[in-house]
Coordinates of N, CA, C and O in Angstrom, one line a residue:
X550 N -31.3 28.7 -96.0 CA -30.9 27.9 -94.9 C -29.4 27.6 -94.9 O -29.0 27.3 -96.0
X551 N -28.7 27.7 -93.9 CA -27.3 27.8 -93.6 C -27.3 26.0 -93.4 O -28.1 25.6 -92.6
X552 N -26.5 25.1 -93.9 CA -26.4 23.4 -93.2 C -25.1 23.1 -93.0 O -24.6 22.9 -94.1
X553 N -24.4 22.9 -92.1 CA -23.6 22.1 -91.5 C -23.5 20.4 -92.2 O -24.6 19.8 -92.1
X554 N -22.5 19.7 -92.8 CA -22.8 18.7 -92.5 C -21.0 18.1 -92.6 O -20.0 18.2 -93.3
X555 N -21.6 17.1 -91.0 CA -20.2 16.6 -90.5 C -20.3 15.1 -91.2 O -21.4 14.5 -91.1
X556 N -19.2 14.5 -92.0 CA -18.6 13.5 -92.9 C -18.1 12.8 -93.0 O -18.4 13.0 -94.2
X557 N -17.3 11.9 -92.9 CA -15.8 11.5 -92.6 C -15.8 10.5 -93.7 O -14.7 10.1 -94.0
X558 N -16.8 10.0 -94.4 CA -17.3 9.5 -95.7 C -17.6 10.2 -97.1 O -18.7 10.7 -97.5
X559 N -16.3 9.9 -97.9 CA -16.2 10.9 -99.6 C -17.4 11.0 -99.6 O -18.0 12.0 -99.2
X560 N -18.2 9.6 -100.2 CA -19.1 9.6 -101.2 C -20.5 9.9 -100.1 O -21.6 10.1 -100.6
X561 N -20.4 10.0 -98.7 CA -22.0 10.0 -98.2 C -22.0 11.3 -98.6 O -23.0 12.0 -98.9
X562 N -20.2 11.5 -98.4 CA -20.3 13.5 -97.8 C -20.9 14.6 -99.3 O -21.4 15.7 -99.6
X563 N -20.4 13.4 -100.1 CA -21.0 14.1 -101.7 C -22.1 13.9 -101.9 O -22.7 14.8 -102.6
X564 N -22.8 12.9 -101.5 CA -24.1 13.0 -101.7 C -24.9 13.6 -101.1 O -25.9 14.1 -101.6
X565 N -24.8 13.7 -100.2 CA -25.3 14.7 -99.1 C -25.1 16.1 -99.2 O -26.1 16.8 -99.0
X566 N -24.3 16.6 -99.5 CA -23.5 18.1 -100.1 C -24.7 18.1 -101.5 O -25.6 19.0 -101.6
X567 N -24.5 17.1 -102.4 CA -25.0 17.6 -103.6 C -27.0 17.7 -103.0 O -27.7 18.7 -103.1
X568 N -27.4 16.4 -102.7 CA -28.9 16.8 -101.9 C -29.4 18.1 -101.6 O -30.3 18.7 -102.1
X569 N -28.3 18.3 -100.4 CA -28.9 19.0 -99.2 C -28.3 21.2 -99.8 O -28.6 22.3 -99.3
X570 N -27.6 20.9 -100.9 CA -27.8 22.1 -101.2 C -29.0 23.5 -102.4 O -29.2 24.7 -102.6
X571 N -29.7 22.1 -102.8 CA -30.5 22.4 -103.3 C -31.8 23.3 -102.2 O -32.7 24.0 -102.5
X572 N -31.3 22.9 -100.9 CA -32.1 23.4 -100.4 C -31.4 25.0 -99.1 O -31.9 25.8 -98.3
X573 N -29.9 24.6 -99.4 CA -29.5 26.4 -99.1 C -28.2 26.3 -99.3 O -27.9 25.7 -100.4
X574 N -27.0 26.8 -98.3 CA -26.0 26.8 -98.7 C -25.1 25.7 -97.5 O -25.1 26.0 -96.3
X575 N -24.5 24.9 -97.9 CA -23.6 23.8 -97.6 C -22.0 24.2 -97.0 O -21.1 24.7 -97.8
X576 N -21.7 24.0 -95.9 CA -20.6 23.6 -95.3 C -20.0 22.2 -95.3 O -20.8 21.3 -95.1
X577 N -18.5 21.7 -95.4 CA -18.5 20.4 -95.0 C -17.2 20.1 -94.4 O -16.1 20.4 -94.8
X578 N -17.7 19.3 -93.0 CA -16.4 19.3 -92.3 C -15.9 17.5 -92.2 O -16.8 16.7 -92.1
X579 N -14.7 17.1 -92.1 CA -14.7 15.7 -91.8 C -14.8 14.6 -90.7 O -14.8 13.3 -90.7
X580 N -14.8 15.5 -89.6 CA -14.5 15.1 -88.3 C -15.8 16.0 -87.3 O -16.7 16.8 -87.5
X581 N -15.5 15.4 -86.4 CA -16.6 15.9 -84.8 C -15.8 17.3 -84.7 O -16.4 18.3 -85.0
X582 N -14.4 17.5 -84.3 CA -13.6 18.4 -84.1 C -14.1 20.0 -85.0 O -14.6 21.1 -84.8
X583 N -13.6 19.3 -85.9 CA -14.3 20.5 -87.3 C -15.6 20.9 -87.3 O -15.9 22.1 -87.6
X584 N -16.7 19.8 -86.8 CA -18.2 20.5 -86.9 C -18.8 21.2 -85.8 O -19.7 22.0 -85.8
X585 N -17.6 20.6 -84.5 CA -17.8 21.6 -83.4 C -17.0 23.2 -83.4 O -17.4 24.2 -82.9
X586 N -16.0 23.0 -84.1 CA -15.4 24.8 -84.6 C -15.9 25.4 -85.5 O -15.6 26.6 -85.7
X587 N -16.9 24.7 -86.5 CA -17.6 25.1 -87.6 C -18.7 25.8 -86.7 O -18.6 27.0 -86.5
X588 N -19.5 25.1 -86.3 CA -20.8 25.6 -85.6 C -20.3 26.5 -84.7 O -21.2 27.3 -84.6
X589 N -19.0 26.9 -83.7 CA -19.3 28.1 -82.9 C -18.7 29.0 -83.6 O -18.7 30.2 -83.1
X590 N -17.8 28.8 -85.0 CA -17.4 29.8 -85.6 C -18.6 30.9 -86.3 O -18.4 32.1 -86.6
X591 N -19.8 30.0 -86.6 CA -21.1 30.7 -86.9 C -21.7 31.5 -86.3 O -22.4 32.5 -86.6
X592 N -21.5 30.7 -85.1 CA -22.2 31.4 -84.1 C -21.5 32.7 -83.9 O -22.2 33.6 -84.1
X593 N -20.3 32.9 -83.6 CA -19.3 33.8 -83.4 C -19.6 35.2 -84.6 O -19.5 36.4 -84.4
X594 N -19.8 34.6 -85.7 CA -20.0 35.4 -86.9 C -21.5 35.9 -86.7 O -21.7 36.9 -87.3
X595 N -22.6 35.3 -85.9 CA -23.7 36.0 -86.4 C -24.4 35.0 -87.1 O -25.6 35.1 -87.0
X596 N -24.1 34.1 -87.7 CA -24.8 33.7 -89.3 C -24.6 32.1 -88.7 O -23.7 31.4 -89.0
X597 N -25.9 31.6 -87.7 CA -25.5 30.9 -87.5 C -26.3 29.3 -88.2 O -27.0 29.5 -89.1
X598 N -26.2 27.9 -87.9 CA -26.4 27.4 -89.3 C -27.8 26.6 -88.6 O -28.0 26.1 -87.5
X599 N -28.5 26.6 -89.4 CA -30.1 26.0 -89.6 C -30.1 24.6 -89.2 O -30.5 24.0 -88.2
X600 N -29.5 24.2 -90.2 CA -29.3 22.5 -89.6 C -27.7 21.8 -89.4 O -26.7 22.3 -89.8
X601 N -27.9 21.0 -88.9 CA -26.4 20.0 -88.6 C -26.7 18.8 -89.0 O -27.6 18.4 -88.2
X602 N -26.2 17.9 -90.1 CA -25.9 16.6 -90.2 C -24.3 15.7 -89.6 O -23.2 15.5 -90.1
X603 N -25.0 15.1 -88.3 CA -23.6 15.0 -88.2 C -23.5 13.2 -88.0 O -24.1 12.5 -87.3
X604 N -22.6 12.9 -88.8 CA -22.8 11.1 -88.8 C -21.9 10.5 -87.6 O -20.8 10.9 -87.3
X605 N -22.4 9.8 -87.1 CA -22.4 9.0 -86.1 C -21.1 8.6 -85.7 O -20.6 8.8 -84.5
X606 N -20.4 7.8 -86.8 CA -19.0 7.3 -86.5 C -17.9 8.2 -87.3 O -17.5 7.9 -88.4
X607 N -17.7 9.1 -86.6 CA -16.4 9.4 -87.4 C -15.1 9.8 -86.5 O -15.3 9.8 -85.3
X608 N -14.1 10.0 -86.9 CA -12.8 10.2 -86.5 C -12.7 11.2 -85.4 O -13.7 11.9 -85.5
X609 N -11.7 11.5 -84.2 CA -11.1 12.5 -84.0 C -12.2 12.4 -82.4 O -11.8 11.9 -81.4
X610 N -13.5 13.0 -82.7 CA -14.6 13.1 -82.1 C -15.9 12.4 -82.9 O -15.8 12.6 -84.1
X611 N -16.9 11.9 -82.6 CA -17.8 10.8 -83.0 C -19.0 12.4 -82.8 O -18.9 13.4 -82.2
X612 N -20.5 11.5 -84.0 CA -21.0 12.4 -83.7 C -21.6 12.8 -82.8 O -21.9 14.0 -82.7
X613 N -21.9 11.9 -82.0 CA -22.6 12.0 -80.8 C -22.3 12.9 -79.5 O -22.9 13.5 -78.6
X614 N -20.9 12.6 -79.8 CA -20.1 13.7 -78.6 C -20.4 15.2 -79.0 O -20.9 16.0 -78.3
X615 N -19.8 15.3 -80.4 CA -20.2 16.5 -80.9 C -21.7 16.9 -80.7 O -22.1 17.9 -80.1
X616 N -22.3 16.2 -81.2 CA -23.8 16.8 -80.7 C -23.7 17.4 -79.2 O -24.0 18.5 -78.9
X617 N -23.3 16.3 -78.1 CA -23.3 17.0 -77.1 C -22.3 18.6 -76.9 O -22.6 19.4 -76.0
X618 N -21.6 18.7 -77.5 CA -20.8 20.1 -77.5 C -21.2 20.8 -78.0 O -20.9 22.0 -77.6
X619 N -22.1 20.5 -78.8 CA -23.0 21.6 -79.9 C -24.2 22.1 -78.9 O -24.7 23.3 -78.7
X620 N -24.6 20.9 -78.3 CA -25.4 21.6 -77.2 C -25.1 22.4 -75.8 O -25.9 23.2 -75.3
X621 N -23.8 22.1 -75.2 CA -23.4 22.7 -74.3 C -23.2 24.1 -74.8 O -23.5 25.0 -74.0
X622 N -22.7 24.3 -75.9 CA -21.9 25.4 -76.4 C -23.8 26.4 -76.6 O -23.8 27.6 -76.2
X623 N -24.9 25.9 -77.0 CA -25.8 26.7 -77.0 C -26.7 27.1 -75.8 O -27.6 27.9 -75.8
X624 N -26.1 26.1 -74.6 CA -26.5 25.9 -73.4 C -25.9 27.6 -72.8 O -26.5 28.6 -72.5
X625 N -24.5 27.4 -73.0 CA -23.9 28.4 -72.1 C -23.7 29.4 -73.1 O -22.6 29.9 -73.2
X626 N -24.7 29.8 -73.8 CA -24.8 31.1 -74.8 C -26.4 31.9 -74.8 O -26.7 33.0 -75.3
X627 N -27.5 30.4 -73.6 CA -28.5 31.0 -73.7 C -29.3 30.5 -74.7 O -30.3 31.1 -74.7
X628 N -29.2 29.5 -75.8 CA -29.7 29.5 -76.7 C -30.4 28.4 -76.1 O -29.9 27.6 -75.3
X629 N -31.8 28.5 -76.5 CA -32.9 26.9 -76.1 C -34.1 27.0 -77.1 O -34.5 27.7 -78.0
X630 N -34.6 25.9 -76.6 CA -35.9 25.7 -77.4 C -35.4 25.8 -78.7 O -34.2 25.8 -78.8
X631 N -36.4 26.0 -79.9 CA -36.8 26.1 -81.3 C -35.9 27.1 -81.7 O -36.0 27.4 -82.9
X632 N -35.2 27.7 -81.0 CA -33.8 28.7 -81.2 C -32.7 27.8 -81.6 O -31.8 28.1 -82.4
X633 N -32.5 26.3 -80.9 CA -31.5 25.5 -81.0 C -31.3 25.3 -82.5 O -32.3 25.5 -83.2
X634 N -29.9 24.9 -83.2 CA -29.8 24.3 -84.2 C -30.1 22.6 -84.2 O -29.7 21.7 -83.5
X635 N -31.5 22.5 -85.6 CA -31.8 21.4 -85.9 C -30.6 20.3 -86.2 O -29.5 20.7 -86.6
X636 N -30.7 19.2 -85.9 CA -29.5 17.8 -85.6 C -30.0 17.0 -86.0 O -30.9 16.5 -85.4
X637 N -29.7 16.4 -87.6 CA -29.8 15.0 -88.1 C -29.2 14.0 -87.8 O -28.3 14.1 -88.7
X638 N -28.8 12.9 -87.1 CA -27.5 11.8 -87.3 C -27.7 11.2 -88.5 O -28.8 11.1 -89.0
X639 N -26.7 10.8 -88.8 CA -27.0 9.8 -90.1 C -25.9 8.9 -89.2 O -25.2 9.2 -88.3
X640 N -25.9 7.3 -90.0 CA -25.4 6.4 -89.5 C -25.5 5.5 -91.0 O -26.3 5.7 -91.9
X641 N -24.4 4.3 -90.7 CA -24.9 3.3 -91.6 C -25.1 2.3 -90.6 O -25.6 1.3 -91.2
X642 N -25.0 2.1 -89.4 CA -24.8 1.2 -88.5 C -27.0 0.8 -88.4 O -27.9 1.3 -89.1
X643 N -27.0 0.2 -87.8 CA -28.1 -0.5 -87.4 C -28.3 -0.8 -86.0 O -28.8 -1.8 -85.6
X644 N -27.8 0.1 -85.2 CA -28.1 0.3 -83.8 C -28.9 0.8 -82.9 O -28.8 2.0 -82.9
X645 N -29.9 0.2 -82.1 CA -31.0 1.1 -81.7 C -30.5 1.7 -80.4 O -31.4 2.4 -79.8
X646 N -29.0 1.5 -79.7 CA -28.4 1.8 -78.7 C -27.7 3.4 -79.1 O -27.4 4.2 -78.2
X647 N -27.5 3.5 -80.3 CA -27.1 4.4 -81.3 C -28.2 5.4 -81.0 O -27.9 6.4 -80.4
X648 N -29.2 5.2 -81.4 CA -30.5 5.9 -82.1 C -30.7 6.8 -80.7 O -30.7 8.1 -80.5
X649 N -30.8 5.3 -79.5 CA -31.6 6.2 -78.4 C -30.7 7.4 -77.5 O -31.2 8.3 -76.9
X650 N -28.9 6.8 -77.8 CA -28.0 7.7 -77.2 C -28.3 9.2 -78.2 O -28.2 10.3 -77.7
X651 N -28.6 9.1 -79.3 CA -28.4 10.4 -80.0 C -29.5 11.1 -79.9 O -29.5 12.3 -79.9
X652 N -30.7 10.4 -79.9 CA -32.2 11.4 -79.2 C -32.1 11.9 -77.5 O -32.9 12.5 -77.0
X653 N -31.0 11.5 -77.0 CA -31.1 11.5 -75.2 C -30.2 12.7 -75.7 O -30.7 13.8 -75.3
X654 N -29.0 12.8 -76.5 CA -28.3 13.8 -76.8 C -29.1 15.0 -77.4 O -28.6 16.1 -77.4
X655 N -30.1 14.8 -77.8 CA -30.6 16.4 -78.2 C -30.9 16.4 -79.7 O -31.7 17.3 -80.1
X656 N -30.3 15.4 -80.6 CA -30.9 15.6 -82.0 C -32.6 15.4 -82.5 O -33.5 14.7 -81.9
X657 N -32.6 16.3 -83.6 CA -34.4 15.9 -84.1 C -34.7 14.6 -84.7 O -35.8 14.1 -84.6
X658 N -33.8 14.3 -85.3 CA -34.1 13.5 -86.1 C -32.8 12.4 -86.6 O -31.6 12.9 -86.5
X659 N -32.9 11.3 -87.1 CA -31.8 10.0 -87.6 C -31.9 9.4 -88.8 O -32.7 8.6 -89.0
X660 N -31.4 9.6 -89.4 CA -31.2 9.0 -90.5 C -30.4 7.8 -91.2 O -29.2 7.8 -91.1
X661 N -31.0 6.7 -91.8 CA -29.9 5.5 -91.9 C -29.3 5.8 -93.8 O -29.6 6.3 -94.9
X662 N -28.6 5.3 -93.4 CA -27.4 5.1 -94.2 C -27.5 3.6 -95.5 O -27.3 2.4 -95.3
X663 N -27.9 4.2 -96.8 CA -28.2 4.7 -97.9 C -29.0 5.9 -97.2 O -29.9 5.7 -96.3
X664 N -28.7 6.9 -97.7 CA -30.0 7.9 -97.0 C -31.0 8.0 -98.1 O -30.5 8.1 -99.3
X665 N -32.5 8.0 -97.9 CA -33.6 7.7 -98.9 C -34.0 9.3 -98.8 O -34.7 9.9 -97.9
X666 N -33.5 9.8 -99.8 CA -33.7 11.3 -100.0 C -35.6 11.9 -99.9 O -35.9 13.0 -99.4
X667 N -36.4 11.2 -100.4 CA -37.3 11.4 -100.0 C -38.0 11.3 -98.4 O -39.0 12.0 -98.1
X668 N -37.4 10.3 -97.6 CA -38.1 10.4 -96.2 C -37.0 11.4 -95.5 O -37.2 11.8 -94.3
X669 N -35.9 11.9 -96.2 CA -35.0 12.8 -95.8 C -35.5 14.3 -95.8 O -35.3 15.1 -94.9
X670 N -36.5 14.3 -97.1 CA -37.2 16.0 -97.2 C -38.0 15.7 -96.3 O -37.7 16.3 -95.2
X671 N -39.2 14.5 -96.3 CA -40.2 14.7 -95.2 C -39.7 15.5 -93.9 O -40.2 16.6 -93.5
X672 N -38.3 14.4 -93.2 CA -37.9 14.5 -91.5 C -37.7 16.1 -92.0 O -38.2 16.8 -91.2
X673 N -37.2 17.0 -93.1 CA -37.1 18.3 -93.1 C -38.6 18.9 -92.9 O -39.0 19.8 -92.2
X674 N -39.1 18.2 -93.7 CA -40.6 19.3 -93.2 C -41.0 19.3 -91.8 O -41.3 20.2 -91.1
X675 N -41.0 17.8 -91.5 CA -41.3 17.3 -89.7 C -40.7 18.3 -89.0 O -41.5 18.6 -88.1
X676 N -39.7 18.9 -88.9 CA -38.8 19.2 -88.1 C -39.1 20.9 -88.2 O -38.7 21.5 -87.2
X677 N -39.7 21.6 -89.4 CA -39.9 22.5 -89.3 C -39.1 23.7 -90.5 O -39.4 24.8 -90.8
X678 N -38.0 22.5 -90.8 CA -36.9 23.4 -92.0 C -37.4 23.7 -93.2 O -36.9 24.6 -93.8
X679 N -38.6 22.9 -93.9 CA -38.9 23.0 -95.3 C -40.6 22.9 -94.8 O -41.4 22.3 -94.1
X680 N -40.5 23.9 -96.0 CA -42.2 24.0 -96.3 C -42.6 23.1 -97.5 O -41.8 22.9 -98.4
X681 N -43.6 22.6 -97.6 CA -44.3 21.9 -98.7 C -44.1 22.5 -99.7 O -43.9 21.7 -100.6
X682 N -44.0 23.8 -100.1 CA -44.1 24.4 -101.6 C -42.5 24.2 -101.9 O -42.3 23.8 -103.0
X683 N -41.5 24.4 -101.3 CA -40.0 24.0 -101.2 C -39.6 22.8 -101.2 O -38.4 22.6 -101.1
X684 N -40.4 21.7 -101.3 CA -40.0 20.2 -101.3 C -39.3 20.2 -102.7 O -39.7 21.1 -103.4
X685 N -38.6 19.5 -103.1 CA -37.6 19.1 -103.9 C -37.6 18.0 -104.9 O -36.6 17.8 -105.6

């Protein structure tokens, strides 16, 4: 599994990098800017990436915009449905104004902030990325 994950936070971005590679190979960008040139550079390449974690508040571009870029960009390339790249938000915030903007945006799934690595594998199996025998 190819993963994206957008950061703007050392320590989420390490924890998250160290988690989420156990389960393929890890990119890590700091900004919305970065995960939106990350993601069409993959695309561009062929090799394009399985999932996106992209956190909610960060610099430059926030995640939510980016999600929407990520989606326009697979809009006007043709890409839909279960072809799309999977979209985690993570957040530390406690907003349900947050939550509902980022499911209207197109993500599968939300994550809060300590992230609880176990309901983290689950939303991966929910979502279709991990099989049960690959749980962690």
């Amino acid at each position: 599994m190819r993963i994206l994950i957008a950061e703007d936070d050392y320590a989420s971005r390490k924890f998250l990098y160290k988690f989420l590679s156990s389960y393929g190979e890890c990119d890590i960008t700091i900004d919305g800017i970065e995960a939106v040139d990350a993601f069409m550079l993959a695309l561009d390449e062929g090799k394009p990436y399985d999932l996106v974690c992209l956190d909610i508040m960060m610099p430059k571009l926030d995640g939510t915009k980016a999600l929407k870029a990520i989606r326009d960009v697979e809009k006007q390339k043709g890409i839909e449905g279960d072809n799309r790249v999977k979209v985690i938000m993570t957040t530390a915030l406690n907003d349900t104004t947050n939550v509902y903007t980022a499911f209207e945006s197109g993500c599968e799934a939300y994550a809060a902030k300590p992230i609880d690595t176990e309901k983290f594998a689950e939303v991966l199996k929910k979502i279709g990325l991990v099989f049960s025998s690959e749980s962690k």
